[in-house]
PDB file of C-alpha atoms and ligand atoms in Angstrom:
ATOM      1  CA  MET F 602      -0.299  31.959  -8.075  1.00 83.00           C
ATOM      2  CA  HIS F 603       2.603  33.714  -6.384  1.00 86.00           C
ATOM      3  CA  VAL F 604       1.729  34.786  -2.856  1.00 93.00           C
ATOM      4  CA  PRO F 605       4.293  36.847  -0.927  1.00 95.00           C
ATOM      5  CA  ASP F 606       5.447  36.018   2.630  1.00 96.00           C
ATOM      6  CA  ILE F 607       2.521  37.459   4.541  1.00 97.00           C
ATOM      7  CA  ILE F 608       0.289  36.752   7.526  1.00 98.00           C
ATOM      8  CA  ILE F 609      -3.393  36.289   6.705  1.00 98.00           C
ATOM      9  CA  ALA F 610      -5.675  36.953   9.702  1.00 98.00           C
ATOM     10  CA  ILE F 611      -9.244  35.670   9.455  1.00 98.00           C
ATOM     11  CA  ASP F 612     -11.688  36.766  12.129  1.00 97.00           C
ATOM     12  CA  GLY F 613     -15.439  36.775  12.265  1.00 96.00           C
ATOM     13  CA  TYR F 614     -18.686  35.449  13.612  1.00 94.00           C
ATOM     14  CA  SER F 615     -19.228  31.789  14.460  1.00 90.00           C
ATOM     15  CA  SER F 616     -20.429  29.446  11.708  1.00 91.00           C
ATOM     16  CA  THR F 617     -19.237  31.714   8.909  1.00 95.00           C
ATOM     17  CA  GLY F 618     -16.900  28.980   7.668  1.00 95.00           C
ATOM     18  CA  LYS F 619     -13.652  30.612   8.841  1.00 96.00           C
ATOM     19  CA  SER F 620     -11.784  27.358   9.389  1.00 94.00           C
ATOM     20  CA  SER F 621     -12.863  25.745   6.088  1.00 95.00           C
ATOM     21  CA  PHE F 622     -11.776  28.884   4.235  1.00 98.00           C
ATOM     22  CA  ALA F 623      -8.478  29.155   6.166  1.00 97.00           C
ATOM     23  CA  LYS F 624      -7.666  25.477   5.563  1.00 95.00           C
ATOM     24  CA  LEU F 625      -8.252  25.816   1.827  1.00 97.00           C
ATOM     25  CA  ILE F 626      -6.128  28.984   1.668  1.00 97.00           C
ATOM     26  CA  ALA F 627      -3.308  27.138   3.476  1.00 96.00           C
ATOM     27  CA  GLN F 628      -3.561  24.211   1.080  1.00 95.00           C
ATOM     28  CA  GLU F 629      -3.632  26.309  -2.099  1.00 96.00           C
ATOM     29  CA  PHE F 630      -0.934  28.823  -1.101  1.00 96.00           C
ATOM     30  CA  GLY F 631       1.346  26.416   0.801  1.00 95.00           C
ATOM     31  CA  PHE F 632       0.787  28.327   4.049  1.00 96.00           C
ATOM     32  CA  MET F 633       0.625  26.897   7.565  1.00 95.00           C
ATOM     33  CA  TYR F 634      -2.862  26.927   9.081  1.00 95.00           C
ATOM     34  CA  LEU F 635      -3.105  27.991  12.723  1.00 96.00           C
ATOM     35  CA  ASP F 636      -6.430  27.366  14.437  1.00 96.00           C
ATOM     36  CA  SER F 637      -6.418  29.688  17.473  1.00 97.00           C
ATOM     37  CA  GLY F 638      -9.698  28.234  18.753  1.00 95.00           C
ATOM     38  CA  ALA F 639      -8.035  24.791  18.914  1.00 97.00           C
ATOM     39  CA  LEU F 640      -5.457  26.184  21.372  1.00 98.00           C
ATOM     40  CA  TYR F 641      -8.227  27.608  23.589  1.00 97.00           C
ATOM     41  CA  ARG F 642      -9.947  24.249  23.382  1.00 96.00           C
ATOM     42  CA  GLY F 643      -6.652  22.452  24.244  1.00 98.00           C
ATOM     43  CA  VAL F 644      -6.196  24.518  27.411  1.00 98.00           C
ATOM     44  CA  THR F 645      -9.821  23.773  28.282  1.00 97.00           C
ATOM     45  CA  LEU F 646      -9.268  20.029  27.833  1.00 98.00           C
ATOM     46  CA  TYR F 647      -6.267  20.213  30.159  1.00 98.00           C
ATOM     47  CA  ALA F 648      -8.302  22.101  32.782  1.00 98.00           C
ATOM     48  CA  VAL F 649     -11.201  19.632  32.578  1.00 98.00           C
ATOM     49  CA  GLU F 650      -8.975  16.536  32.741  1.00 98.00           C
ATOM     50  CA  HIS F 651      -7.077  17.905  35.758  1.00 98.00           C
ATOM     51  CA  GLY F 652     -10.164  19.031  37.662  1.00 98.00           C
ATOM     52  CA  LEU F 653      -9.233  22.716  37.393  1.00 98.00           C
ATOM     53  CA  ILE F 654     -12.757  23.802  36.407  1.00 97.00           C
ATOM     54  CA  ASP F 655     -15.855  22.588  38.230  1.00 96.00           C
ATOM     55  CA  GLU F 656     -19.456  22.071  37.152  1.00 94.00           C
ATOM     56  CA  ARG F 657     -20.279  25.683  38.016  1.00 94.00           C
ATOM     57  CA  ASN F 658     -17.345  26.868  35.886  1.00 93.00           C
ATOM     58  CA  VAL F 659     -15.325  27.943  38.922  1.00 97.00           C
ATOM     59  CA  ILE F 660     -11.686  27.800  37.797  1.00 97.00           C
ATOM     60  CA  ASP F 661      -8.571  27.092  39.880  1.00 98.00           C
ATOM     61  CA  THR F 662      -6.788  29.977  38.196  1.00 98.00           C
ATOM     62  CA  ALA F 663      -3.541  29.691  40.184  1.00 98.00           C
ATOM     63  CA  ALA F 664      -3.085  25.993  39.321  1.00 98.00           C
ATOM     64  CA  LEU F 665      -3.990  26.568  35.681  1.00 98.00           C
ATOM     65  CA  LYS F 666      -1.570  29.460  35.442  1.00 98.00           C
ATOM     66  CA  ASP F 667       1.238  27.250  36.809  1.00 98.00           C
ATOM     67  CA  ALA F 668       0.371  24.471  34.385  1.00 98.00           C
ATOM     68  CA  LEU F 669       0.567  26.843  31.408  1.00 98.00           C
ATOM     69  CA  ASP F 670       4.303  27.287  32.022  1.00 97.00           C
ATOM     70  CA  THR F 671       4.944  23.740  30.808  1.00 97.00           C
ATOM     71  CA  LEU F 672       1.814  22.862  28.819  1.00 98.00           C
ATOM     72  CA  ASP F 673       2.886  21.554  25.415  1.00 97.00           C
ATOM     73  CA  LEU F 674       0.148  22.325  22.892  1.00 97.00           C
ATOM     74  CA  HIS F 675       1.194  22.332  19.271  1.00 96.00           C
ATOM     75  CA  PHE F 676       0.175  21.610  15.690  1.00 95.00           C
ATOM     76  CA  ALA F 677       1.705  18.755  13.721  1.00 92.00           C
ATOM     77  CA  ASP F 678       0.794  17.224  10.363  1.00 84.00           C
ATOM     78  CA  GLY F 679       0.530  13.626   9.356  1.00 77.00           C
ATOM     79  CA  HIS F 680      -1.948  12.233  11.878  1.00 83.00           C
ATOM     80  CA  GLU F 681      -5.266  11.183  10.413  1.00 84.00           C
ATOM     81  CA  GLY F 682      -7.156  12.222  13.555  1.00 83.00           C
ATOM     82  CA  GLY F 683      -6.202  15.900  13.094  1.00 88.00           C
ATOM     83  CA  ASN F 684      -3.267  18.198  13.778  1.00 92.00           C
ATOM     84  CA  THR F 685      -3.741  19.516  17.331  1.00 96.00           C
ATOM     85  CA  PHE F 686      -1.485  17.826  19.909  1.00 97.00           C
ATOM     86  CA  MET F 687      -0.948  17.889  23.656  1.00 97.00           C
ATOM     87  CA  GLY F 688       2.530  16.454  23.997  1.00 97.00           C
ATOM     88  CA  GLU F 689       2.496  13.209  21.981  1.00 95.00           C
ATOM     89  CA  ARG F 690      -1.273  12.876  22.076  1.00 96.00           C
ATOM     90  CA  CYS F 691      -3.570  13.934  19.229  1.00 96.00           C
ATOM     91  CA  ILE F 692      -6.444  15.757  20.952  1.00 96.00           C
ATOM     92  CA  GLU F 693      -8.457  16.818  17.908  1.00 93.00           C
ATOM     93  CA  LYS F 694     -11.502  14.690  18.669  1.00 91.00           C
ATOM     94  CA  GLU F 695     -11.687  15.518  22.386  1.00 94.00           C
ATOM     95  CA  ILE F 696     -11.391  19.274  21.890  1.00 95.00           C
ATOM     96  CA  ARG F 697     -14.417  19.288  19.542  1.00 89.00           C
ATOM     97  CA  SER F 698     -16.647  17.432  22.026  1.00 87.00           C
ATOM     98  CA  LEU F 699     -19.651  19.099  23.636  1.00 83.00           C
ATOM     99  CA  PRO F 700     -18.279  19.084  27.236  1.00 88.00           C
ATOM    100  CA  ILE F 701     -15.202  21.011  26.050  1.00 91.00           C
ATOM    101  CA  SER F 702     -17.267  23.378  23.867  1.00 87.00           C
ATOM    102  CA  ARG F 703     -19.346  24.174  26.942  1.00 85.00           C
ATOM    103  CA  LYS F 704     -16.295  25.124  29.063  1.00 92.00           C
ATOM    104  CA  VAL F 705     -14.175  26.955  26.505  1.00 92.00           C
ATOM    105  CA  SER F 706     -15.859  30.352  26.965  1.00 88.00           C
ATOM    106  CA  PRO F 707     -14.908  30.876  30.639  1.00 90.00           C
ATOM    107  CA  ILE F 708     -11.415  29.431  30.086  1.00 95.00           C
ATOM    108  CA  SER F 709     -10.745  31.658  27.058  1.00 93.00           C
ATOM    109  CA  ALA F 710     -11.845  34.724  29.045  1.00 90.00           C
ATOM    110  CA  LEU F 711      -8.857  34.382  31.440  1.00 94.00           C
ATOM    111  CA  PRO F 712      -6.112  36.909  30.639  1.00 94.00           C
ATOM    112  CA  GLU F 713      -3.365  34.339  31.457  1.00 96.00           C
ATOM    113  CA  VAL F 714      -4.854  31.893  28.970  1.00 97.00           C
ATOM    114  CA  ARG F 715      -5.102  34.577  26.289  1.00 96.00           C
ATOM    115  CA  GLN F 716      -1.466  35.522  26.842  1.00 97.00           C
ATOM    116  CA  PHE F 717      -0.456  31.862  26.545  1.00 98.00           C
ATOM    117  CA  VAL F 718      -2.308  31.439  23.238  1.00 98.00           C
ATOM    118  CA  ASP F 719      -1.172  34.807  21.859  1.00 97.00           C
ATOM    119  CA  ARG F 720       2.474  33.975  22.641  1.00 97.00           C
ATOM    120  CA  LYS F 721       2.237  30.638  20.856  1.00 97.00           C
ATOM    121  CA  LEU F 722       0.577  32.158  17.800  1.00 98.00           C
ATOM    122  CA  ARG F 723       3.164  34.955  17.610  1.00 98.00           C
ATOM    123  CA  GLU F 724       6.028  32.441  17.792  1.00 96.00           C
ATOM    124  CA  LEU F 725       4.529  30.419  14.970  1.00 95.00           C
ATOM    125  CA  GLY F 726       3.546  33.475  12.929  1.00 96.00           C
ATOM    126  CA  ALA F 727       6.996  35.058  13.087  1.00 94.00           C
ATOM    127  CA  ARG F 728       8.124  33.018  10.093  1.00 92.00           C
ATOM    128  CA  LYS F 729       5.177  34.351   7.984  1.00 96.00           C
ATOM    129  CA  ARG F 730       3.284  32.318   5.378  1.00 97.00           C
ATOM    130  CA  VAL F 731       0.611  31.513   7.949  1.00 97.00           C
ATOM    131  CA  VAL F 732      -3.168  31.815   7.873  1.00 98.00           C
ATOM    132  CA  ILE F 733      -4.761  32.125  11.297  1.00 98.00           C
ATOM    133  CA  ASP F 734      -8.425  32.073  12.192  1.00 96.00           C
ATOM    134  CA  GLY F 735     -10.048  33.353  15.363  1.00 95.00           C
ATOM    135  CA  ARG F 736     -11.865  36.303  16.885  1.00 94.00           C
ATOM    136  CA  ASP F 737      -9.086  38.792  17.707  1.00 94.00           C
ATOM    137  CA  ILE F 738      -6.233  37.889  15.357  1.00 96.00           C
ATOM    138  CA  GLY F 739      -6.274  41.047  13.209  1.00 97.00           C
ATOM    139  CA  SER F 740      -7.229  43.342  16.090  1.00 95.00           C
ATOM    140  CA  THR F 741      -4.964  42.039  18.897  1.00 94.00           C
ATOM    141  CA  VAL F 742      -2.641  39.133  18.109  1.00 96.00           C
ATOM    142  CA  PHE F 743      -1.270  40.327  14.758  1.00 97.00           C
ATOM    143  CA  PRO F 744      -2.270  43.992  14.387  1.00 97.00           C
ATOM    144  CA  ASP F 745       0.395  44.261  11.642  1.00 97.00           C
ATOM    145  CA  ALA F 746      -0.869  41.302   9.591  1.00 98.00           C
ATOM    146  CA  GLU F 747      -0.572  42.186   5.908  1.00 97.00           C
ATOM    147  CA  LEU F 748      -4.020  40.840   5.059  1.00 98.00           C
ATOM    148  CA  LYS F 749      -6.996  40.900   7.425  1.00 98.00           C
ATOM    149  CA  ILE F 750     -10.361  39.437   6.574  1.00 98.00           C
ATOM    150  CA  PHE F 751     -13.500  39.771   8.678  1.00 98.00           C
ATOM    151  CA  MET F 752     -16.093  37.133   7.868  1.00 98.00           C
ATOM    152  CA  THR F 753     -19.793  37.560   8.292  1.00 97.00           C
ATOM    153  CA  ALA F 754     -23.000  36.064   6.886  1.00 97.00           C
ATOM    154  CA  ASP F 755     -26.727  36.386   7.439  1.00 97.00           C
ATOM    155  CA  PRO F 756     -27.639  34.695  10.785  1.00 97.00           C
ATOM    156  CA  GLN F 757     -30.364  32.677   9.011  1.00 97.00           C
ATOM    157  CA  VAL F 758     -27.835  31.340   6.509  1.00 96.00           C
ATOM    158  CA  ARG F 759     -25.355  30.505   9.265  1.00 96.00           C
ATOM    159  CA  ALA F 760     -28.050  28.754  11.303  1.00 95.00           C
ATOM    160  CA  MET F 761     -29.025  26.692   8.263  1.00 95.00           C
ATOM    161  CA  ARG F 762     -25.389  25.657   7.649  1.00 92.00           C
ATOM    162  CA  ARG F 763     -24.923  24.785  11.317  1.00 89.00           C
ATOM    163  CA  MET F 764     -28.171  22.809  11.435  1.00 92.00           C
ATOM    164  CA  LYS F 765     -27.123  20.724   8.410  1.00 91.00           C
ATOM    165  CA  GLU F 766     -23.709  20.109  10.002  1.00 85.00           C
ATOM    166  CA  MET F 767     -25.351  18.949  13.246  1.00 84.00           C
ATOM    167  CA  GLN F 768     -27.902  16.817  11.445  1.00 90.00           C
ATOM    168  CA  GLY F 769     -25.012  15.289   9.494  1.00 88.00           C
ATOM    169  CA  LYS F 770     -23.601  14.148  12.847  1.00 83.00           C
ATOM    170  CA  GLY F 771     -26.950  12.611  13.748  1.00 87.00           C
ATOM    171  CA  GLU F 772     -28.096  15.323  16.172  1.00 83.00           C
ATOM    172  CA  LYS F 773     -31.789  16.264  16.116  1.00 87.00           C
ATOM    173  CA  VAL F 774     -32.188  20.042  16.312  1.00 87.00           C
ATOM    174  CA  SER F 775     -34.786  22.596  15.277  1.00 92.00           C
ATOM    175  CA  PHE F 776     -33.940  25.550  13.073  1.00 95.00           C
ATOM    176  CA  GLU F 777     -35.330  27.985  15.667  1.00 95.00           C
ATOM    177  CA  ASP F 778     -33.051  26.615  18.413  1.00 92.00           C
ATOM    178  CA  VAL F 779     -29.969  26.761  16.203  1.00 92.00           C
ATOM    179  CA  LEU F 780     -30.800  30.309  15.092  1.00 94.00           C
ATOM    180  CA  GLU F 781     -31.222  31.388  18.687  1.00 92.00           C
ATOM    181  CA  ASN F 782     -27.840  29.822  19.578  1.00 89.00           C
ATOM    182  CA  VAL F 783     -26.141  31.606  16.643  1.00 92.00           C
ATOM    183  CA  ARG F 784     -27.552  34.954  17.822  1.00 93.00           C
ATOM    184  CA  GLU F 785     -26.592  34.250  21.431  1.00 89.00           C
ATOM    185  CA  ARG F 786     -23.002  33.381  20.471  1.00 87.00           C
ATOM    186  CA  ASP F 787     -22.745  36.541  18.328  1.00 92.00           C
ATOM    187  CA  TYR F 788     -23.770  38.547  21.365  1.00 90.00           C
ATOM    188  CA  ILE F 789     -21.376  36.803  23.783  1.00 86.00           C
ATOM    189  CA  ASP F 790     -18.445  36.960  21.316  1.00 87.00           C
ATOM    190  CA  SER F 791     -18.897  40.680  20.667  1.00 90.00           C
ATOM    191  CA  HIS F 792     -19.699  41.771  24.236  1.00 91.00           C
ATOM    192  CA  ARG F 793     -17.226  39.893  26.405  1.00 86.00           C
ATOM    193  CA  LYS F 794     -14.765  42.012  28.404  1.00 86.00           C
ATOM    194  CA  VAL F 795     -11.531  40.395  27.233  1.00 84.00           C
ATOM    195  CA  SER F 796     -10.656  40.632  23.536  1.00 85.00           C
ATOM    196  CA  PRO F 797     -14.197  40.811  22.153  1.00 88.00           C
ATOM    197  CA  LEU F 798     -14.833  40.033  18.514  1.00 91.00           C
ATOM    198  CA  THR F 799     -14.196  43.296  16.683  1.00 90.00           C
ATOM    199  CA  LYS F 800     -13.374  44.121  13.114  1.00 95.00           C
ATOM    200  CA  ALA F 801      -9.915  45.698  12.845  1.00 96.00           C
ATOM    201  CA  ASP F 802     -10.133  49.065  11.060  1.00 96.00           C
ATOM    202  CA  ASP F 803      -8.083  47.773   8.149  1.00 97.00           C
ATOM    203  CA  ALA F 804      -9.868  44.407   7.828  1.00 98.00           C
ATOM    204  CA  ILE F 805     -11.773  43.664   4.641  1.00 98.00           C
ATOM    205  CA  VAL F 806     -15.298  42.359   5.163  1.00 98.00           C
ATOM    206  CA  LEU F 807     -16.279  39.143   3.442  1.00 98.00           C
ATOM    207  CA  ASP F 808     -20.018  38.467   3.575  1.00 98.00           C
ATOM    208  CA  ASN F 809     -20.315  34.918   2.277  1.00 98.00           C
ATOM    209  CA  SER F 810     -24.099  34.513   2.652  1.00 97.00           C
ATOM    210  CA  ASP F 811     -24.386  33.784  -1.075  1.00 97.00           C
ATOM    211  CA  MET F 812     -20.911  32.449  -1.778  1.00 97.00           C
ATOM    212  CA  THR F 813     -19.473  28.963  -2.089  1.00 96.00           C
ATOM    213  CA  LEU F 814     -15.969  28.110  -0.884  1.00 97.00           C
ATOM    214  CA  GLU F 815     -14.807  28.259  -4.502  1.00 97.00           C
ATOM    215  CA  ASP F 816     -16.291  31.772  -4.885  1.00 98.00           C
ATOM    216  CA  GLN F 817     -14.373  32.804  -1.768  1.00 98.00           C
ATOM    217  CA  MET F 818     -11.081  31.485  -3.196  1.00 98.00           C
ATOM    218  CA  VAL F 819     -11.656  33.498  -6.390  1.00 98.00           C
ATOM    219  CA  TRP F 820     -12.380  36.537  -4.212  1.00 98.00           C
ATOM    220  CA  ILE F 821      -9.191  36.250  -2.121  1.00 98.00           C
ATOM    221  CA  LYS F 822      -6.968  35.546  -5.122  1.00 97.00           C
ATOM    222  CA  LYS F 823      -8.244  38.736  -6.770  1.00 96.00           C
ATOM    223  CA  LEU F 824      -7.677  40.616  -3.544  1.00 97.00           C
ATOM    224  CA  ILE F 825      -4.087  39.371  -3.204  1.00 96.00           C
ATOM    225  CA  ALA F 826      -3.303  40.066  -6.855  1.00 95.00           C
ATOM    226  CA  GLY F 827      -4.631  43.629  -6.444  1.00 94.00           C
ATOM    227  CA  LYS F 828      -2.846  44.291  -3.174  1.00 93.00           C
ATOM    228  CA  PHE F 829       0.500  42.536  -3.689  1.00 92.00           C
ATOM    229  CA  GLY F 830       0.569  42.075  -7.474  1.00 84.00           C
ATOM    230  CA  ASN F 831       3.869  43.908  -7.942  1.00 66.00           C
ATOM    231  CA  GLU F 832       5.814  42.237  -5.132  1.00 67.00           C
TER     232      GLU F 832
HETATM  233  O1  LIG N2303     -13.350  28.917  16.812  1.00 85.30           O
HETATM  234  P1  LIG N2303     -13.733  27.948  17.920  1.00 85.30           P
HETATM  235  O2  LIG N2303     -15.212  27.723  18.097  1.00 85.30           O
HETATM  236  O3  LIG N2303     -12.988  26.657  17.867  1.00 85.30           O
HETATM  237  O4  LIG N2303     -13.256  28.695  19.242  1.00 85.30           O
HETATM  238  C1  LIG N2303     -13.416  28.120  20.516  1.00 85.30           C
HETATM  239  C2  LIG N2303     -13.608  29.197  21.546  1.00 85.30           C
HETATM  240  O5  LIG N2303     -12.433  29.962  21.733  1.00 85.30           O
HETATM  241  C3  LIG N2303     -14.747  30.173  21.274  1.00 85.30           C
HETATM  242  O6  LIG N2303     -15.590  30.151  22.402  1.00 85.30           O
HETATM  243  C4  LIG N2303     -14.141  31.520  21.175  1.00 85.30           C
HETATM  244  C5  LIG N2303     -12.741  31.343  21.712  1.00 85.30           C
HETATM  245  N1  LIG N2303     -11.764  32.013  20.872  1.00 85.30           N
HETATM  246  C6  LIG N2303     -11.301  33.232  21.281  1.00 85.30           C
HETATM  247  O7  LIG N2303     -11.741  33.735  22.310  1.00 85.30           O
HETATM  248  N2  LIG N2303     -10.365  33.889  20.553  1.00 85.30           N
HETATM  249  C7  LIG N2303      -9.876  33.354  19.419  1.00 85.30           C
HETATM  250  N3  LIG N2303      -8.934  34.004  18.718  1.00 85.30           N
HETATM  251  C8  LIG N2303     -10.361  32.093  18.975  1.00 85.30           C
HETATM  252  C9  LIG N2303     -11.308  31.446  19.721  1.00 85.30           C
END
């Protein structure tokens, strides 16, 4: 289908399948996929590897701020390990590890880090034909994005998906623990001081509790045809 040169912003709760949906959109429409969370995770990896955050999550903000001036985080295709790079090095695996996941919240709460990520995303988004997933893309990073989607799903459904994903990786977890973690992350994401998760006024809600990925593609294609059909 013909899709005009637009920015698609996808925000929403954790474990709603934002990145799977965004990746499929990018593939089907020939858009570039920008994973904003991967940039926050990349900065976190840098901070951890350079001893700029300690075990009590105390951050050497001045040193990290200096490092951001020259930190080369970018996306590149063609590497089987994934597409997030720090300089020449593919960092996809490291940024998804538990130690990094545990430190990314305090790092992503720093205003300097948010400015760094926002600037990068805006540079990449300027050429349009991008789909970006995150928490504050439609509300803060690209308030003028032509299409904004806010993803949500029943916490029980999200916990079940997350549990299966974790079990698939060989981790033993109980449903109750995963559900509690989903609820806790919802609370932290929506109540933090800096750029909390909020639905932009003009975002369209997608509740995918009972939808497959294919159903969601049908949904967005209809939406685009209705909104931009005559362009
Ligand atoms: O989507 P993710 O789990 O990879 O995101 C990693 C962290 O980065 C998560 O704790 C929330 C934060 N994040 C953010 O604050 N703003 C965004 N636009 C994307 C992610």
